[in-house]
XYZ file of C-alpha atoms in Angstrom:
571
model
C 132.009 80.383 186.540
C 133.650 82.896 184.156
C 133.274 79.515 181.510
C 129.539 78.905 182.807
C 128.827 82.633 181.871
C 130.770 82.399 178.707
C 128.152 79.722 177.728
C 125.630 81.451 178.680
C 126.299 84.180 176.646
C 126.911 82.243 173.230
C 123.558 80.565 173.740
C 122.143 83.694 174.165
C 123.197 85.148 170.983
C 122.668 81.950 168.969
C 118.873 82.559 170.193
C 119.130 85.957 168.877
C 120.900 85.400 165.702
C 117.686 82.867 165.106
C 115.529 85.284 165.916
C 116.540 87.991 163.847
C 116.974 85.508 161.035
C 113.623 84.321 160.964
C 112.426 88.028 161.788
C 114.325 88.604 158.741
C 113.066 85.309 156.723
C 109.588 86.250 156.276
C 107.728 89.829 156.011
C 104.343 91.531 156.019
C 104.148 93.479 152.602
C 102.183 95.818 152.190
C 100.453 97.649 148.932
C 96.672 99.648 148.702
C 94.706 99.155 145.610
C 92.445 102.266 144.421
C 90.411 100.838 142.052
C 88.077 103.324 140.010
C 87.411 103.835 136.632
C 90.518 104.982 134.234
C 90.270 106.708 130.835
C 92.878 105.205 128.446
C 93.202 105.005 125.079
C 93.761 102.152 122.779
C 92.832 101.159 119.592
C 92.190 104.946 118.040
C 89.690 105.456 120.763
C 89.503 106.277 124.162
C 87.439 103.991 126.428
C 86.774 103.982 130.342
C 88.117 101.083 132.387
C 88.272 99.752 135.730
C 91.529 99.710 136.676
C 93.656 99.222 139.852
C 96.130 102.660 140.348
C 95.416 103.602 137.438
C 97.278 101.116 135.426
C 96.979 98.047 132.844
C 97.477 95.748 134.045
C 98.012 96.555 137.433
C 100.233 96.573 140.008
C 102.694 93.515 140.075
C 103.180 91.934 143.635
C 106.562 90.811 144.871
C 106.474 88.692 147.683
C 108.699 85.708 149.396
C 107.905 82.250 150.508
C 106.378 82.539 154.218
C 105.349 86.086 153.440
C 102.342 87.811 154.783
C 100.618 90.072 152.197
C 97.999 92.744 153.315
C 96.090 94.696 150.155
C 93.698 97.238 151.479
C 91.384 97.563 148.411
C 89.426 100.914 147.891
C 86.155 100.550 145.793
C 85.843 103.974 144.158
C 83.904 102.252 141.093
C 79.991 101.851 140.439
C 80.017 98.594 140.697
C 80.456 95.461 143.175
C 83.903 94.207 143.676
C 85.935 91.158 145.235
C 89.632 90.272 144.343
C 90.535 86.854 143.861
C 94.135 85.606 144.863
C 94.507 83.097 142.061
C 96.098 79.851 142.943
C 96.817 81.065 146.747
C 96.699 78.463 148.750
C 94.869 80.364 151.554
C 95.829 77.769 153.986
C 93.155 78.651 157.002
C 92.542 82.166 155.249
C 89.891 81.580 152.887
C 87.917 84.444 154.328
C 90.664 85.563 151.850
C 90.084 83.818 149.140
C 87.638 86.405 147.037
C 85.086 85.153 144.421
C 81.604 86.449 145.564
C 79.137 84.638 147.414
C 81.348 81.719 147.745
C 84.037 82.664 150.578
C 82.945 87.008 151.098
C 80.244 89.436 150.220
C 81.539 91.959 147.705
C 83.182 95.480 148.780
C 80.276 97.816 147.518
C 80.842 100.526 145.664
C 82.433 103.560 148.337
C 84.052 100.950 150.575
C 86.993 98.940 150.799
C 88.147 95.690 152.335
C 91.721 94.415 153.623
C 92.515 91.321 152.624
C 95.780 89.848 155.112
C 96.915 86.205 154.356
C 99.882 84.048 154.483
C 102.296 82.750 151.198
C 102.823 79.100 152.045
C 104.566 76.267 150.351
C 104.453 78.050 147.147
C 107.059 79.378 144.771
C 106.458 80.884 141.433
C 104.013 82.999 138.966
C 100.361 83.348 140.479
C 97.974 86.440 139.610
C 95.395 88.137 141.120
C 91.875 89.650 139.684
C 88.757 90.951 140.187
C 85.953 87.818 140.961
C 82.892 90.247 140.608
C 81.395 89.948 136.690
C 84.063 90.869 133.869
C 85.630 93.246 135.723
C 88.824 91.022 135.716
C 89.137 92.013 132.042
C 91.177 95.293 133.492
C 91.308 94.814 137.293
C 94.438 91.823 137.210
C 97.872 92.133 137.550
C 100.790 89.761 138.756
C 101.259 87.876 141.885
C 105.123 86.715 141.931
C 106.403 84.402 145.139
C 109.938 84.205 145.203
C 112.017 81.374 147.253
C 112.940 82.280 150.920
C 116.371 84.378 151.333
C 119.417 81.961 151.042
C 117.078 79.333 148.993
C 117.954 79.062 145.206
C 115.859 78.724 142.547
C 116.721 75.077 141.243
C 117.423 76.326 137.891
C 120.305 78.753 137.114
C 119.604 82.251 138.384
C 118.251 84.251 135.931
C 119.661 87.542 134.771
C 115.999 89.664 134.781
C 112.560 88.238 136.109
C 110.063 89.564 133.654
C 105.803 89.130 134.293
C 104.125 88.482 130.643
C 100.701 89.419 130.888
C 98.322 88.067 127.684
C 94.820 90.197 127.619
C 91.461 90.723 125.891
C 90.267 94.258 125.574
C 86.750 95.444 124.248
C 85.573 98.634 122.265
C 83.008 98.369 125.182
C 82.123 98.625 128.873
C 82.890 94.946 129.712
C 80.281 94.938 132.321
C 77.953 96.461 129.792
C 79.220 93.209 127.168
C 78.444 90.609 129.649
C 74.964 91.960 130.762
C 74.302 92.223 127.289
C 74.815 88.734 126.344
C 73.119 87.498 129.758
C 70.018 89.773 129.012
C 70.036 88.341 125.289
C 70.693 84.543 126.268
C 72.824 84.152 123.557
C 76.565 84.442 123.883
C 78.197 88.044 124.430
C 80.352 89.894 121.873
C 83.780 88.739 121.047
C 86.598 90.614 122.141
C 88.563 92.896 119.955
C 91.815 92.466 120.081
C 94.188 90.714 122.641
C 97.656 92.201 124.627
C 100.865 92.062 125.501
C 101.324 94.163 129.034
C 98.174 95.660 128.221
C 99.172 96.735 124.816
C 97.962 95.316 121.357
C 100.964 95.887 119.776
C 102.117 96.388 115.663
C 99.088 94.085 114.001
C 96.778 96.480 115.578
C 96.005 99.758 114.018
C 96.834 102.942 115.931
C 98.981 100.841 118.471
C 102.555 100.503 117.055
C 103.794 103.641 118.972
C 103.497 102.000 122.261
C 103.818 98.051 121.542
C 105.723 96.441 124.716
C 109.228 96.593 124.352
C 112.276 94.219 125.943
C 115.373 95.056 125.546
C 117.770 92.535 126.259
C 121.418 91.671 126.585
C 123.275 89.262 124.374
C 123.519 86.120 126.351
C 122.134 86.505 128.984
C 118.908 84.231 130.445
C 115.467 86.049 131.218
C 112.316 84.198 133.553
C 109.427 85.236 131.642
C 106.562 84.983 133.795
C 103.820 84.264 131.379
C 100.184 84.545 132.866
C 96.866 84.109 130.475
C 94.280 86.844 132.248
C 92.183 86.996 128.699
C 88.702 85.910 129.561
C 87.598 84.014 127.457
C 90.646 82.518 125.046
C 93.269 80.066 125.265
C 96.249 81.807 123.541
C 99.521 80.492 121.708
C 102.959 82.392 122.695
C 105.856 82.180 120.448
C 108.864 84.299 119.948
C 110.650 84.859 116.827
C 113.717 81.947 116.371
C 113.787 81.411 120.307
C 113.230 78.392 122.043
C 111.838 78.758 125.603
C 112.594 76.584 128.408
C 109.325 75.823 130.869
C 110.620 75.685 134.419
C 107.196 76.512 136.065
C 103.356 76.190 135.809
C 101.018 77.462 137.963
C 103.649 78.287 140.782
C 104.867 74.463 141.239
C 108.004 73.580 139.418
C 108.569 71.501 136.867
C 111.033 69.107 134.660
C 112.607 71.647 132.072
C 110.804 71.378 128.677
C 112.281 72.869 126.332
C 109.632 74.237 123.337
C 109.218 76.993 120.423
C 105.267 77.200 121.584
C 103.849 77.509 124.805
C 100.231 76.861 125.421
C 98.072 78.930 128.250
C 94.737 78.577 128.989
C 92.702 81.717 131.009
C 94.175 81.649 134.689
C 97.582 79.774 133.832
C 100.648 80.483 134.599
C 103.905 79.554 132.661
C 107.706 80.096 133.687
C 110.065 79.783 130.972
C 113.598 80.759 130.572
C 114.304 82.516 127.342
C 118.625 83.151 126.469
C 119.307 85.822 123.747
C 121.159 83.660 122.356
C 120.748 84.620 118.614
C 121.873 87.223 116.150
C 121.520 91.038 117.258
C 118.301 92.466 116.338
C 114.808 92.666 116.858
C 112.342 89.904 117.521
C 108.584 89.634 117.804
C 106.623 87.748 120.667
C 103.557 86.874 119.851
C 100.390 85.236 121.064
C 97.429 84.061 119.009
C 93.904 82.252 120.160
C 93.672 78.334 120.211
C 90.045 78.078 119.571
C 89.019 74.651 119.852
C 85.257 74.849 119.382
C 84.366 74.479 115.619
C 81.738 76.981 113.614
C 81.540 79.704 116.826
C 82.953 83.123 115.778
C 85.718 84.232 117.922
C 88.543 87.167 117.913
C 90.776 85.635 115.540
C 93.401 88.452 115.911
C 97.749 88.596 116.830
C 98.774 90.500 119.546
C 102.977 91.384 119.585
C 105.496 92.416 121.913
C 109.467 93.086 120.655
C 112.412 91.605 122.503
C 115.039 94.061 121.284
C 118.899 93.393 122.047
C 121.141 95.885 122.807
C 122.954 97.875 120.047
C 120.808 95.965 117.444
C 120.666 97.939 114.173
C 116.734 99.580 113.757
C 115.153 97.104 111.816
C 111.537 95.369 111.295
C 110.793 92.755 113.867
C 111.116 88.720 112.564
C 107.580 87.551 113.227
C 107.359 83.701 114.357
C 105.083 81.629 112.548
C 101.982 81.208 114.541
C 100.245 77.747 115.054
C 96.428 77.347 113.494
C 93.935 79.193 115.826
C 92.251 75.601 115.634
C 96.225 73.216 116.292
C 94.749 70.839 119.086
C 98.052 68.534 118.171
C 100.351 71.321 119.574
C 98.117 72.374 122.382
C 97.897 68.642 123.569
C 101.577 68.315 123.039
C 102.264 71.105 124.834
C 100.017 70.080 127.885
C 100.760 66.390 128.327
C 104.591 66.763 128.090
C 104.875 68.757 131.454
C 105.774 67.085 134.543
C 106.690 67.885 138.415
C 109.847 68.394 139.472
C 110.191 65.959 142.216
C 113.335 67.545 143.818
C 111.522 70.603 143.982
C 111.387 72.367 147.495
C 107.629 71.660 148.158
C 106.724 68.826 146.143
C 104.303 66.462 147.349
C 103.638 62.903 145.504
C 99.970 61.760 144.695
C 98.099 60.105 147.076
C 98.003 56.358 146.322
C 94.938 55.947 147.958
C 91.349 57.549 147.390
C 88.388 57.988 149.388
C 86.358 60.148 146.768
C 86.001 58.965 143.275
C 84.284 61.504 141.124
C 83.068 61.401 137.676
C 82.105 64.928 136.363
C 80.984 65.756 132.706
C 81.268 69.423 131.683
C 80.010 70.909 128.967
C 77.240 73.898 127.258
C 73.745 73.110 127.687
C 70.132 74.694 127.248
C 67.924 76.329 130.010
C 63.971 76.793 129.445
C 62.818 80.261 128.370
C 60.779 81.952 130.509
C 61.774 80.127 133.588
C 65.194 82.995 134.066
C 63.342 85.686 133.816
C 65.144 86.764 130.624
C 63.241 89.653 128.568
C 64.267 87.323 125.163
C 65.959 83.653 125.021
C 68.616 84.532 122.144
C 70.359 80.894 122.491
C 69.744 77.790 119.795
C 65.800 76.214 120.035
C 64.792 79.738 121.760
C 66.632 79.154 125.332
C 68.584 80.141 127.413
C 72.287 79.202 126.974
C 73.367 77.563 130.469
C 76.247 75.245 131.275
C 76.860 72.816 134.264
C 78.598 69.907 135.749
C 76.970 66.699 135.982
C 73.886 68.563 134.414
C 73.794 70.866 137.365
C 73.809 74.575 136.117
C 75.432 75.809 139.395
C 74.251 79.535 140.482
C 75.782 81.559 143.592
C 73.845 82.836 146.499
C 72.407 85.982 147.198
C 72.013 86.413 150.892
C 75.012 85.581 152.139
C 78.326 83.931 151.016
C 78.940 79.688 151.165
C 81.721 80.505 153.544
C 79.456 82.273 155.912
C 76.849 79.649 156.047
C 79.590 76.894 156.336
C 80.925 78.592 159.788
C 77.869 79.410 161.048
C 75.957 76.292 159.618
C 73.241 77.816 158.269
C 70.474 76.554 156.034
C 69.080 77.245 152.376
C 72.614 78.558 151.297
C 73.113 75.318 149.618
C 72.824 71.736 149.110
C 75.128 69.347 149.623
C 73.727 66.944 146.921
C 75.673 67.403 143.809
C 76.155 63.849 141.974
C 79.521 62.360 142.101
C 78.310 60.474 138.568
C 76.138 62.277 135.638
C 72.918 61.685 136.382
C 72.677 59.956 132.598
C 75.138 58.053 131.250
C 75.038 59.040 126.961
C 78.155 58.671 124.596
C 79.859 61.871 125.771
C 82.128 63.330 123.105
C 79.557 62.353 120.515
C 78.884 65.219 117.780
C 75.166 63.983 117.199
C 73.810 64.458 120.314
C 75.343 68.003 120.566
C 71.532 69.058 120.073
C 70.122 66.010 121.518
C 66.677 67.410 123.497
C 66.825 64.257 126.217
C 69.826 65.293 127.521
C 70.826 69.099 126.439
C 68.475 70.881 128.757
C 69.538 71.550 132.831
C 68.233 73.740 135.983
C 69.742 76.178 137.997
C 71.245 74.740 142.124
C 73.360 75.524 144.126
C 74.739 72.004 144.705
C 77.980 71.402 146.129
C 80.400 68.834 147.174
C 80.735 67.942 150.973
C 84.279 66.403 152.061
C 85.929 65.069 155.202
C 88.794 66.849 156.194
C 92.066 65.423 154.893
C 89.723 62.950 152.554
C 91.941 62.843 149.111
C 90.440 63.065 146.060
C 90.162 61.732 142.025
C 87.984 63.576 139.220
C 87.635 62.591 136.048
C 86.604 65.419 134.067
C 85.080 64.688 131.049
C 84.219 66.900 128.232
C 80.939 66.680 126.287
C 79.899 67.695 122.812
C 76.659 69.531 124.311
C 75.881 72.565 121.944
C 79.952 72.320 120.688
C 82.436 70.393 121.393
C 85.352 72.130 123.019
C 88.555 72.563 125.451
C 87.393 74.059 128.977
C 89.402 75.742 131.429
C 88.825 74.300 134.465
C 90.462 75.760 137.907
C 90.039 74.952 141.623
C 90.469 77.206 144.578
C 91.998 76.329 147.643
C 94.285 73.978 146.134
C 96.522 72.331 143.604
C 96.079 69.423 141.934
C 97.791 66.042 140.472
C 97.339 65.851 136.522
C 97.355 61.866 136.287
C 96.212 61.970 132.875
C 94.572 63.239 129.849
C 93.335 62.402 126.393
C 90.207 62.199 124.059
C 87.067 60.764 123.759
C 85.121 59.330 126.593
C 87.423 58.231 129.232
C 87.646 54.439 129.615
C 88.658 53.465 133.330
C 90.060 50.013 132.122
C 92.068 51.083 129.401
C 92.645 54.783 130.381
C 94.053 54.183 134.125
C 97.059 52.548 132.824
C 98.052 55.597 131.628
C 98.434 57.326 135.297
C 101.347 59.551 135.963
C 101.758 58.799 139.679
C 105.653 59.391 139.373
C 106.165 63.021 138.560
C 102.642 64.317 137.546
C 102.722 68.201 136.811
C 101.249 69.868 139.552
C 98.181 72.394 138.803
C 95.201 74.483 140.080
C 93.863 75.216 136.137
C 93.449 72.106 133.969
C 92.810 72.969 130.040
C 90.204 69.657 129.570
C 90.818 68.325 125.663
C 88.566 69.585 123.204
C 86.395 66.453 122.755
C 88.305 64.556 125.714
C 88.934 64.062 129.420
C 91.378 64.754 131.939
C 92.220 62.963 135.577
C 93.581 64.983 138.423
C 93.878 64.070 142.366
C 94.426 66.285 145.459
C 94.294 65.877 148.996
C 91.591 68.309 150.648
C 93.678 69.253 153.515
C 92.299 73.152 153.773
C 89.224 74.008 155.216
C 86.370 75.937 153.401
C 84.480 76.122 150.856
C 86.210 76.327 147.485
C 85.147 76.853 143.677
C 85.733 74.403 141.175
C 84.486 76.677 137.749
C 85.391 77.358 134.022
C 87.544 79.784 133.854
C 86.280 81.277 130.288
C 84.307 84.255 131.786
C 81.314 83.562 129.089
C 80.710 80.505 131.093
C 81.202 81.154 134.872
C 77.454 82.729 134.922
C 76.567 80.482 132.555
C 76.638 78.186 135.675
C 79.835 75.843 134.561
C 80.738 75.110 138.105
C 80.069 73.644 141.578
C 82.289 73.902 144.726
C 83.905 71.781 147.579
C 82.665 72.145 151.077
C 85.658 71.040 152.886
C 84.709 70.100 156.916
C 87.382 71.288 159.830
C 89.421 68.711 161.112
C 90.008 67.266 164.702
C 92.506 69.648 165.998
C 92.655 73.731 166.604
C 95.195 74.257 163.658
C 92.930 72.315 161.102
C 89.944 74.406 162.210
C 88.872 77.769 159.603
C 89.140 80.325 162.388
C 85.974 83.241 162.469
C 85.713 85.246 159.943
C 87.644 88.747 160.057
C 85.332 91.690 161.718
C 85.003 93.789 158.869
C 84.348 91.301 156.533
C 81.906 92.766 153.821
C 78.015 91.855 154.197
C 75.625 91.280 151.798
């Protein structure tokens, strides 16, 4: 008996010790975000901002693996406002999710919203930002997901973890820049100047006194987190006679690359381990645009941070030589020499087979004056500037959010009918029909993409020359995908599939599509929901550059979206 007991009692504290382990494994973290406007100065002016406690950027957000975060989110500005959890899964949360009109209404102005959801299968560098106009030019900050306790990282531990946040700031109201442009039809103002940490740094004038500073220790390894939140530029990083080592995109891991230049378009994420492994002193990092689209004026300015080592002697950063804004080679090298890390703790191969192929082009395009209500049509030919997919210039609802209607299958919302092939089939990437009236013009829908639950899926994205031939941002919600492929010109299936990375793809949920070119990704739609697919160059979101994916519930209770949370903002 006195044995019988004995077992008893071990079992019971083995049950425990599980307990409190997992207990101890995963945690509800909590933070409040008071966003309001914020008087700051930079560039030898003061200029009110929307910003999140006071700060830019703004808060970062540590979390684990398995993690539950909860962000109660206080709108104390004048205008409408959603925050996006960029690249979060949102497995069976995307009443979480954030853009307006697609998956909530927005918090009005005097409100505020919780937002409660789950970290799952994801390790890395994520962000979040505001999905309500430009406001995400100042309301963003970092969104970091470290492994479980007692699960390595599988690269040597770093020494410091360090978030690397590249910006665009305006002399302006950004809300005030975008309804500008929209008003106008033609394209809003560029930007004038981009940051570091939310400072321009040296190159900028009346900004050397607070460039961002690292100080670091002689050979030791850092993790810079490096996330692009400028809205409307892909951006070069360098730093002065370093090599990086890329370990990371988009939160899944990936085969270390080792490069002097690392390439992020708006809504990436990079990971790279840097070792101050040279000479004592002081070193500049710096980040330039990679502007793709010939004849289009852009900011064509340097932002710089310092890395500093300890007990260096005061002297004048070494500034690394920056590539051309316009070096597609490096970008494209950059891009197609990532790939997964197989070993990784939550890597999942391709699917082999497909049920949905999709061909989508993407590209500028032309809608009719006086059919927008615009007071002038400021574009080229007297139009409107639009953009679409498939020659649908996608628009949002106003009545009630995509998610809403998907639950509650209502009507009107939107269609279901957007093309899985262009409508016309024209030489894509050619130059001289950039202008060409037959195909240049669109309409404004609301068409979206219906799929069966669990259905997996292949896009070929394909760039046109429509108005200007350039690289596009392109990033999906809900999920990560399978980069297969990528390259230029119109994409050739015979010729072009051989070239398939079903091995160790990189894993992403923002592709940068070649300037001039195409790009093939794959995922499985195993979530639920209804989730964006959109250009992630603000200038083009409400130019209508996207569609979305209607995913249906599956057969069981666990592959069901549950009802929407009570206080869920209405329209």
């Amino acid at each position: 008996m006195a044995m019988a007991h004995q077992q008893v009692f071990l079992f019971a504290c083995a049950i425990a010790l599980l307990a409190s382990s997992s207990m101890f494994s995963a945690e509800v973290i909590e933070h409040s975000f008071h966003v309001q406007n914020h008087t700051i100065s930079r560039l030898c002016g003061r200029q009110v901002i929307s910003a999140v406690n006071g700060s830019l950027p703004g808060p970062t957000l540590h979390v684990r693996e398995g993690d539950t975060l909860v962000v109660h989110v206080f709108n104390k500005l004048p205008y409408d406002l959603s925050i996006h959890w960029h690249g979060v899964f949102q497995l069976l949360s995307g009443w979480a999710d954030g853009p307006e009109f697609a998956t909530q209404c927005a918090i009005r102005p005097g409100n505020s919203y919780t937002y409660r959801f789950n970290l799952t299968a994801q390790e890395g560098t994520l962000w979040w930002h505001a999905h309500v106009s430009w406001l995400r030019a100042t309301v963003h900050g970092a969104l970091i997901i470290r492994p479980k306790r007692g699960r390595a990282y599988p690269f040597p531990k770093p020494y410091r973890e360090v978030p690397i946040l590249l910006g665009e700031w305006w002399n302006a109201n950004v809300v005030d820049v975008e309804n500008e442009g929209l008003a106008s039809g033609a394209a809003p103002n560029n930007s004038n100047a981009y940051t570091i940490n939310g400072q321009p740094g040296d190159l900028y004038p009346c900004s050397s006194s607070k460039t961002y500073k690292l100080i670091v220790k002689q050979g030791k390894t850092y993790l810079l987190r490096i996330i692009n939140a400028a809205l409307n530029n892909q951006l070069f990083f360098k730093i002065a006679n370093h090599n990086m080592k890329v370990v990371a995109v988009d939160a899944a891991y990936t085969n270390p690359y080792i490069t002097d230049v690392v390439v992020v378009a708006p809504g990436q994420t990079t990971d790279v381990l840097l070792t101050a492994n040279q000479a004592p002193s002081a070193y500049y990092m710096a980040a330039n645009p990679y502007v793709s689209v010939a004849g289009v004026p852009f900011d064509n300015t340097t932002t710089t941070g310092i890395i500093v080592y300890e007990g260096a002697k005061s002297s004048t950063p070494k500034m690394p030589i920056l590539p051309a804004f316009n070096d597609t080679t490096t970008a494209h090298k950059f891009f197609t020499n990532l790939t997964g890390l197989v070993t990784g703790p939550f890597w999942i191969p391709p699917p082999r087979q497909v049920d949905e192929h999709m061909f989508i082009t993407i590209g500028l395009g032309l809608l009719a004056c006086g059919k927008t209500g615009n007071a002038t049509c400021g574009g080229p030919n007297g139009q409107i500037f639009g953009a679409s997919m498939n020659n649908a210039s996608f628009q949002l609802p106003t009545k009630m959010s995509m998610l809403e209607a998907f639950f509650n299958n209502v009507k009107r919302i939107y269609t279901t009918d957007f093309p899985n092939q262009p409508p016309l089939k024209f030489d894509y990437t050619n130059p001289n029909n950039s202008f060409n009236p037959s195909i240049i013009m669109t309409t404004k829908s609301t068409k979206v993409k219906k799929l069966k639950y669990n259905a997996t899926v292949e896009i070929v994205m394909q760039n046109t020359a429509l108005i200007g031939v350039e690289n596009h941002p392109i990033h999906l919600h809900g999920f990560n995908f399978h980069v297969l492929a990528q390259g230029f010109g119109n994409y050739d299936p015979t010729i072009d599939k051989k070239k398939f990375n079903l091995f160790n793809p990189q894993e992403r949920n923002t592709i940068a599509v070649p300037v001039g070119g195409w790009a093939v990704v794959r995922f499985r739609a195993n979530n639920p929901g209804v989730w964006l697919m959109h250009c992630h160059l603000d200038v083009h979101l409400p130019w209508g550059l996207a569609t979305a994916f209607v995913v249906e519930n599956g057969p069981t209770p666990s592959t069901k979206l549950p009802p929407p949370p009570q206080d869920l903002p209405k329209c």
